[in-house]
Amino acid sequence: MENLISMRDLDPKHILNLIDKAGKIEKKEIWPDMRGKVMASLFFEPSTRTQLSFDTAMKRLGGEVIQMSGTKGTSVEKGETLSDTVKIINQYSDIIVVRHPLEGAARYISEQVRIPVVNAGDGSNQHPSQSMLDLYSIFKTQGTLSGLTIALVGDLKYGRTVHSLVYALSSFAPKFYFISPELLSMPKYITEDLDKLNIRYEVLSNFEQVVPELDIMYVTRIQRERFADPQEYERVKNTYIIRAAQLKDVKSSFKILHPLPRVNEIHVDVDVLPSAYYFEQAGNGVYMRQSILSTLLGVE
Ligand code: CP
């Protein structure tokens, strides 16, 4: 592993190694020593969890962080190109974590620099470190990644976390339910890839009839910032508001995940259910990001 740009680049062995290492870090069996290492955290789009959990991950392992949050106050405002900006940051740091609104930006940056790059979200494309923490959360709660029945609910068109997660799970014989308004259905290039891999999936508009057979329900926010037409967003924004009363008949190991932030797609009355796992899921991000950073930097 030289970079973490897309879940399509990771094979099951990489995935299981990262999960195993995150588990050992969480249990304090290992402490990869990152003293002397510097992570550049470049966020050209808003973030709470991803940026702060990468920072926490690095600092708790003894490493240091430099950061750009947006372009205000930087030489990008004077016209410096992305290529020149990252070539300079290459001089100051050992690894780059980048979020950018343009699809393909992280891959492009990885071609401009000689240090590892982690894609922390590129437009609607991919968010692989989120998928890795999602897999870690699934593994911790289900004891396996294999043969699970997973509903993806919400914005399947613009949600980069669901795009990454589908590829992340596709090596582990999943059964997917894709549940969205028609306007926000899973992109065709992804369903075509699933067809080639003989992965089972069904497209639905409602989740209630499949709840009893689910291992995981993965809910996403309708991504308002990606809509070209604000009226389209208004039409679909409240399609799903999941309430505790709709989640009575579930498997004992059933969990609800959400990459967060939520708007109103999971009602707060769900938060107290034993199946609500989204806050712990965000906490798992620190261990998984420690695993990713230390692996890319060759620190064991
Ligand atoms: N899950 C996630 O990417 O959250 P942030 O946008 O807050 O980083």
Short mmCIF file of C-alpha atoms and ligand atoms in Angstrom, two decimals:
data_model
loop_
_atom_site.label_atom_id
_atom_site.label_comp_id
_atom_site.label_asym_id
_atom_site.label_seq_id
_atom_site.Cartn_x
_atom_site.Cartn_y
_atom_site.Cartn_z
CA MET A 1 0.00 0.00 0.00
CA GLU A 2 1.57 3.28 -1.14
CA ASN A 3 -1.54 5.49 -0.94
CA LEU A 4 -5.18 5.15 0.11
CA ILE A 5 -7.13 6.70 -2.76
CA SER A 6 -9.98 4.30 -3.56
CA MET A 7 -11.38 1.11 -2.03
CA ARG A 8 -11.05 -0.37 -5.53
CA ASP A 9 -7.26 -0.39 -4.96
CA LEU A 10 -7.42 -2.55 -1.81
CA ASP A 11 -7.63 -6.33 -1.86
CA PRO A 12 -9.16 -8.36 1.02
CA LYS A 13 -5.70 -9.02 2.48
CA HIS A 14 -4.99 -5.26 2.82
CA ILE A 15 -8.42 -4.74 4.37
CA LEU A 16 -8.06 -7.54 6.93
CA ASN A 17 -4.50 -6.44 7.85
CA LEU A 18 -5.71 -2.87 8.51
CA ILE A 19 -8.59 -4.17 10.65
CA ASP A 20 -6.29 -6.49 12.59
CA LYS A 21 -3.84 -3.65 13.27
CA ALA A 22 -6.63 -1.25 14.34
CA GLY A 23 -7.85 -3.90 16.79
CA LYS A 24 -4.36 -4.32 18.29
CA ILE A 25 -3.99 -0.53 18.64
CA GLU A 26 -7.40 -0.25 20.32
CA LYS A 27 -6.51 -3.06 22.76
CA LYS A 28 -3.15 -1.35 23.41
CA GLU A 29 -1.25 -4.44 22.27
CA ILE A 30 0.83 -2.25 19.95
CA TRP A 31 1.71 1.47 19.78
CA PRO A 32 3.20 2.40 16.40
CA ASP A 33 5.77 5.08 17.26
CA MET A 34 5.12 8.09 14.99
CA ARG A 35 7.46 10.51 16.80
CA GLY A 36 9.26 12.66 14.24
CA LYS A 37 6.57 12.11 11.58
CA VAL A 38 4.48 15.02 10.25
CA MET A 39 1.01 14.66 8.72
CA ALA A 40 -0.27 17.44 6.42
CA SER A 41 -4.03 17.75 6.79
CA LEU A 42 -5.45 19.57 3.74
CA PHE A 43 -9.20 20.08 3.84
CA PHE A 44 -10.68 22.06 0.96
CA GLU A 45 -14.22 21.07 2.07
CA PRO A 46 -15.81 21.18 5.56
CA SER A 47 -15.18 18.33 8.01
CA THR A 48 -15.56 17.59 11.70
CA ARG A 49 -14.93 13.86 12.16
CA THR A 50 -12.43 13.07 9.44
CA GLN A 51 -10.09 15.98 10.05
CA LEU A 52 -10.21 15.82 13.86
CA SER A 53 -9.94 12.03 14.06
CA PHE A 54 -6.91 11.99 11.73
CA ASP A 55 -5.35 14.72 13.91
CA THR A 56 -6.13 12.75 17.08
CA ALA A 57 -4.82 9.53 15.53
CA MET A 58 -1.49 11.14 14.63
CA LYS A 59 -0.99 13.04 17.89
CA ARG A 60 -1.83 10.07 20.14
CA LEU A 61 0.93 8.13 18.38
CA GLY A 62 3.44 10.92 19.02
CA GLY A 63 3.30 12.46 15.53
CA GLU A 64 2.72 16.05 14.51
CA VAL A 65 0.17 17.75 12.27
CA ILE A 66 0.27 20.78 9.95
CA GLN A 67 -2.95 21.86 8.36
CA MET A 68 -4.83 23.89 5.77
CA SER A 69 -8.57 24.25 6.32
CA GLY A 70 -9.89 25.90 3.18
CA THR A 71 -7.76 28.25 1.10
CA LYS A 72 -8.35 31.52 2.99
CA GLY A 73 -5.08 33.02 4.11
CA THR A 74 -3.00 30.71 1.87
CA SER A 75 -1.18 31.42 -1.39
CA VAL A 76 -3.94 29.63 -3.30
CA GLU A 77 -5.65 33.04 -3.01
CA LYS A 78 -2.73 34.53 -4.97
CA GLY A 79 -3.24 32.00 -7.77
CA GLU A 80 -0.90 29.16 -6.75
CA THR A 81 -1.92 25.90 -8.44
CA LEU A 82 -2.90 22.73 -6.58
CA SER A 83 0.12 20.99 -8.09
CA ASP A 84 2.58 23.62 -6.79
CA THR A 85 0.83 23.77 -3.40
CA VAL A 86 1.15 20.03 -2.77
CA LYS A 87 4.73 19.89 -4.09
CA ILE A 88 5.62 22.45 -1.39
CA ILE A 89 3.72 20.56 1.29
CA ASN A 90 5.72 17.48 0.23
CA GLN A 91 8.82 19.35 1.48
CA TYR A 92 7.34 19.83 4.98
CA SER A 93 5.57 16.55 5.75
CA ASP A 94 5.73 12.76 5.57
CA ILE A 95 2.12 12.03 4.57
CA ILE A 96 -0.79 14.03 3.11
CA VAL A 97 -4.45 13.60 4.08
CA VAL A 98 -6.63 15.54 1.63
CA ARG A 99 -10.32 16.31 1.16
CA HIS A 100 -11.26 18.10 -2.04
CA PRO A 101 -14.56 18.83 -3.84
CA LEU A 102 -13.28 17.53 -7.19
CA GLU A 103 -13.55 13.82 -8.02
CA GLY A 104 -10.08 12.48 -8.77
CA ALA A 105 -8.27 15.25 -6.85
CA ALA A 106 -6.59 12.86 -4.39
CA ARG A 107 -5.35 10.60 -7.20
CA TYR A 108 -4.00 13.69 -9.02
CA ILE A 109 -2.21 14.88 -5.87
CA SER A 110 -0.65 11.44 -5.37
CA GLU A 111 0.89 11.82 -8.85
CA GLN A 112 2.43 15.21 -7.92
CA VAL A 113 4.21 14.16 -4.70
CA ARG A 114 6.65 11.52 -3.43
CA ILE A 115 4.96 10.85 -0.08
CA PRO A 116 1.82 8.77 0.69
CA VAL A 117 -1.58 10.37 0.12
CA VAL A 118 -4.85 9.50 1.87
CA ASN A 119 -8.09 10.47 0.15
CA ALA A 120 -10.32 11.96 2.87
CA GLY A 121 -13.17 12.44 0.37
CA ASP A 122 -13.08 13.61 -3.28
CA GLY A 123 -16.43 15.03 -4.33
CA SER A 124 -19.05 12.30 -4.70
CA ASN A 125 -16.45 9.70 -5.59
CA GLN A 126 -14.73 7.90 -2.68
CA HIS A 127 -14.00 8.21 1.06
CA PRO A 128 -11.88 5.12 1.71
CA SER A 129 -10.72 5.83 5.28
CA GLN A 130 -14.42 6.16 6.20
CA SER A 131 -15.08 2.79 4.57
CA MET A 132 -12.22 1.23 6.50
CA LEU A 133 -13.64 2.49 9.80
CA ASP A 134 -17.08 1.29 8.66
CA LEU A 135 -15.62 -2.17 8.01
CA TYR A 136 -13.88 -2.11 11.39
CA SER A 137 -17.23 -1.24 13.02
CA ILE A 138 -19.00 -4.02 11.11
CA PHE A 139 -16.29 -6.53 12.05
CA LYS A 140 -16.44 -5.53 15.74
CA THR A 141 -20.22 -5.83 15.93
CA GLN A 142 -20.82 -8.84 13.66
CA GLY A 143 -17.60 -10.81 14.24
CA THR A 144 -17.17 -11.19 10.47
CA LEU A 145 -17.35 -9.27 7.21
CA SER A 146 -18.58 -12.26 5.24
CA GLY A 147 -22.08 -13.10 4.05
CA LEU A 148 -23.82 -10.09 5.62
CA THR A 149 -27.11 -8.51 4.54
CA ILE A 150 -26.71 -4.75 4.37
CA ALA A 151 -29.20 -2.02 3.50
CA LEU A 152 -27.79 1.26 2.21
CA VAL A 153 -30.42 3.94 2.77
CA GLY A 154 -30.55 7.56 1.59
CA ASP A 155 -28.46 9.39 -0.98
CA LEU A 156 -26.84 6.64 -3.01
CA LYS A 157 -26.10 8.95 -5.95
CA TYR A 158 -23.94 11.60 -4.30
CA GLY A 159 -22.88 9.75 -1.12
CA ARG A 160 -19.18 8.95 -1.48
CA THR A 161 -19.21 6.82 1.69
CA VAL A 162 -21.70 4.37 0.18
CA HIS A 163 -19.75 4.19 -3.07
CA SER A 164 -16.59 3.27 -1.16
CA LEU A 165 -18.40 0.85 1.14
CA VAL A 166 -19.96 -1.13 -1.71
CA TYR A 167 -16.48 -1.78 -3.17
CA ALA A 168 -15.05 -2.44 0.32
CA LEU A 169 -17.61 -5.18 0.99
CA SER A 170 -17.73 -6.66 -2.48
CA SER A 171 -14.98 -9.20 -1.70
CA PHE A 172 -16.99 -10.60 1.22
CA ALA A 173 -20.12 -12.07 -0.45
CA PRO A 174 -22.62 -9.44 0.74
CA LYS A 175 -26.29 -9.08 -0.07
CA PHE A 176 -27.19 -5.42 -0.57
CA TYR A 177 -30.48 -3.55 -0.50
CA PHE A 178 -30.15 -0.16 -2.20
CA ILE A 179 -32.91 2.04 -0.78
CA SER A 180 -33.25 5.58 -2.09
CA PRO A 181 -35.55 7.95 -3.94
CA GLU A 182 -35.30 7.20 -7.66
CA LEU A 183 -33.52 10.52 -8.22
CA LEU A 184 -30.71 9.43 -5.87
CA SER A 185 -30.18 5.83 -6.93
CA MET A 186 -26.82 4.04 -6.97
CA PRO A 187 -24.75 5.10 -10.03
CA LYS A 188 -24.90 2.71 -12.97
CA TYR A 189 -21.12 2.24 -13.13
CA ILE A 190 -21.29 0.74 -9.62
CA THR A 191 -24.23 -1.61 -10.28
CA GLU A 192 -22.52 -2.72 -13.50
CA ASP A 193 -19.37 -3.55 -11.51
CA LEU A 194 -21.51 -5.52 -9.01
CA ASP A 195 -23.15 -7.42 -11.88
CA LYS A 196 -19.72 -8.42 -13.19
CA LEU A 197 -18.79 -9.69 -9.71
CA ASN A 198 -22.12 -11.56 -9.28
CA ILE A 199 -22.88 -9.58 -6.12
CA ARG A 200 -26.51 -9.81 -5.03
CA TYR A 201 -28.44 -6.54 -4.72
CA GLU A 202 -32.04 -5.34 -4.81
CA VAL A 203 -33.24 -1.80 -5.46
CA LEU A 204 -36.10 -0.63 -3.20
CA SER A 205 -37.77 2.64 -2.24
CA ASN A 206 -38.74 1.62 1.29
CA PHE A 207 -36.81 -0.13 4.06
CA GLU A 208 -39.51 -1.42 6.40
CA GLN A 209 -40.16 -4.80 4.76
CA VAL A 210 -36.48 -5.83 4.88
CA VAL A 211 -35.59 -4.69 8.43
CA PRO A 212 -36.00 -8.18 10.03
CA GLU A 213 -33.39 -9.79 7.75
CA LEU A 214 -30.72 -7.06 8.05
CA ASP A 215 -27.37 -7.32 9.78
CA ILE A 216 -26.51 -3.68 9.05
CA MET A 217 -28.53 -0.64 8.03
CA TYR A 218 -26.16 2.05 6.72
CA VAL A 219 -27.95 5.40 6.51
CA THR A 220 -26.65 8.49 4.71
CA ARG A 221 -27.54 12.17 4.64
CA ILE A 222 -29.06 13.65 1.48
CA GLN A 223 -26.00 15.58 0.24
CA ARG A 224 -27.52 19.06 -0.20
CA GLU A 225 -24.21 20.61 -1.34
CA ARG A 226 -24.05 18.34 -4.43
CA PHE A 227 -27.45 19.35 -5.93
CA ALA A 228 -27.34 21.70 -8.92
CA ASP A 229 -31.07 22.48 -8.43
CA PRO A 230 -32.08 23.47 -4.83
CA GLN A 231 -35.73 22.60 -5.61
CA GLU A 232 -34.74 19.01 -6.31
CA TYR A 233 -33.15 18.87 -2.85
CA GLU A 234 -36.36 20.25 -1.30
CA ARG A 235 -38.36 17.48 -3.00
CA VAL A 236 -36.28 14.60 -1.58
CA LYS A 237 -34.75 15.96 1.63
CA ASN A 238 -37.18 14.26 4.05
CA THR A 239 -37.74 11.02 2.15
CA TYR A 240 -36.46 8.93 5.08
CA ILE A 241 -36.80 9.88 8.74
CA ILE A 242 -36.11 6.62 10.57
CA ARG A 243 -37.88 6.26 13.94
CA ALA A 244 -37.37 3.75 16.76
CA ALA A 245 -40.89 2.37 16.21
CA GLN A 246 -39.84 1.15 12.74
CA LEU A 247 -36.95 -0.90 14.18
CA LYS A 248 -38.74 -3.25 16.59
CA ASP A 249 -38.43 -6.53 14.70
CA VAL A 250 -34.63 -6.84 14.26
CA LYS A 251 -31.88 -9.44 14.69
CA SER A 252 -30.13 -9.28 18.09
CA SER A 253 -26.84 -8.33 16.38
CA PHE A 254 -28.45 -5.74 14.06
CA LYS A 255 -26.68 -2.35 13.98
CA ILE A 256 -27.47 1.03 12.43
CA LEU A 257 -24.45 2.87 11.04
CA HIS A 258 -24.21 6.40 9.64
CA PRO A 259 -21.01 8.19 8.58
CA LEU A 260 -22.47 11.40 10.08
CA PRO A 261 -23.22 14.26 10.11
CA ARG A 262 -26.94 13.49 10.17
CA VAL A 263 -29.57 16.09 9.45
CA ASN A 264 -32.90 14.44 10.29
CA GLU A 265 -32.75 11.04 8.54
CA ILE A 266 -32.34 9.22 11.88
CA HIS A 267 -34.67 10.57 14.55
CA VAL A 268 -33.04 11.11 17.95
CA ASP A 269 -35.41 8.51 19.45
CA VAL A 270 -33.27 5.87 17.69
CA ASP A 271 -30.14 7.00 19.61
CA VAL A 272 -31.09 5.05 22.75
CA LEU A 273 -31.65 1.72 20.97
CA PRO A 274 -28.99 -1.00 21.44
CA SER A 275 -28.75 -1.12 17.64
CA ALA A 276 -27.69 2.55 17.33
CA TYR A 277 -23.94 2.36 16.74
CA TYR A 278 -23.11 5.58 14.84
CA PHE A 279 -21.38 7.43 17.67
CA GLU A 280 -19.15 4.42 18.52
CA GLN A 281 -18.54 4.08 14.77
CA ALA A 282 -17.09 7.62 14.69
CA GLY A 283 -14.91 6.72 17.70
CA ASN A 284 -13.57 3.67 15.86
CA GLY A 285 -12.24 6.13 13.27
CA VAL A 286 -9.29 7.05 15.46
CA TYR A 287 -8.01 3.43 15.72
CA MET A 288 -8.55 2.76 12.03
CA ARG A 289 -6.82 5.99 11.03
CA GLN A 290 -3.90 5.12 13.29
CA SER A 291 -3.73 1.80 11.49
CA ILE A 292 -3.84 3.47 8.05
CA LEU A 293 -1.30 6.21 8.82
CA SER A 294 1.23 3.89 10.46
CA THR A 295 0.90 1.30 7.67
CA LEU A 296 1.43 3.87 4.91
CA LEU A 297 4.45 5.26 6.79
CA GLY A 298 5.88 1.78 7.37
CA VAL A 299 5.72 2.12 11.18
CA GLU A 300 4.88 -1.15 12.95
N1 CP B 1 -18.02 11.11 8.03
C1 CP B 1 -17.42 12.24 7.63
O1 CP B 1 -16.72 12.31 6.60
O2 CP B 1 -17.65 13.31 8.47
P1 CP B 1 -17.01 14.74 8.31
O3 CP B 1 -17.57 15.34 7.04
O4 CP B 1 -17.43 15.51 9.53
O5 CP B 1 -15.52 14.59 8.21
#
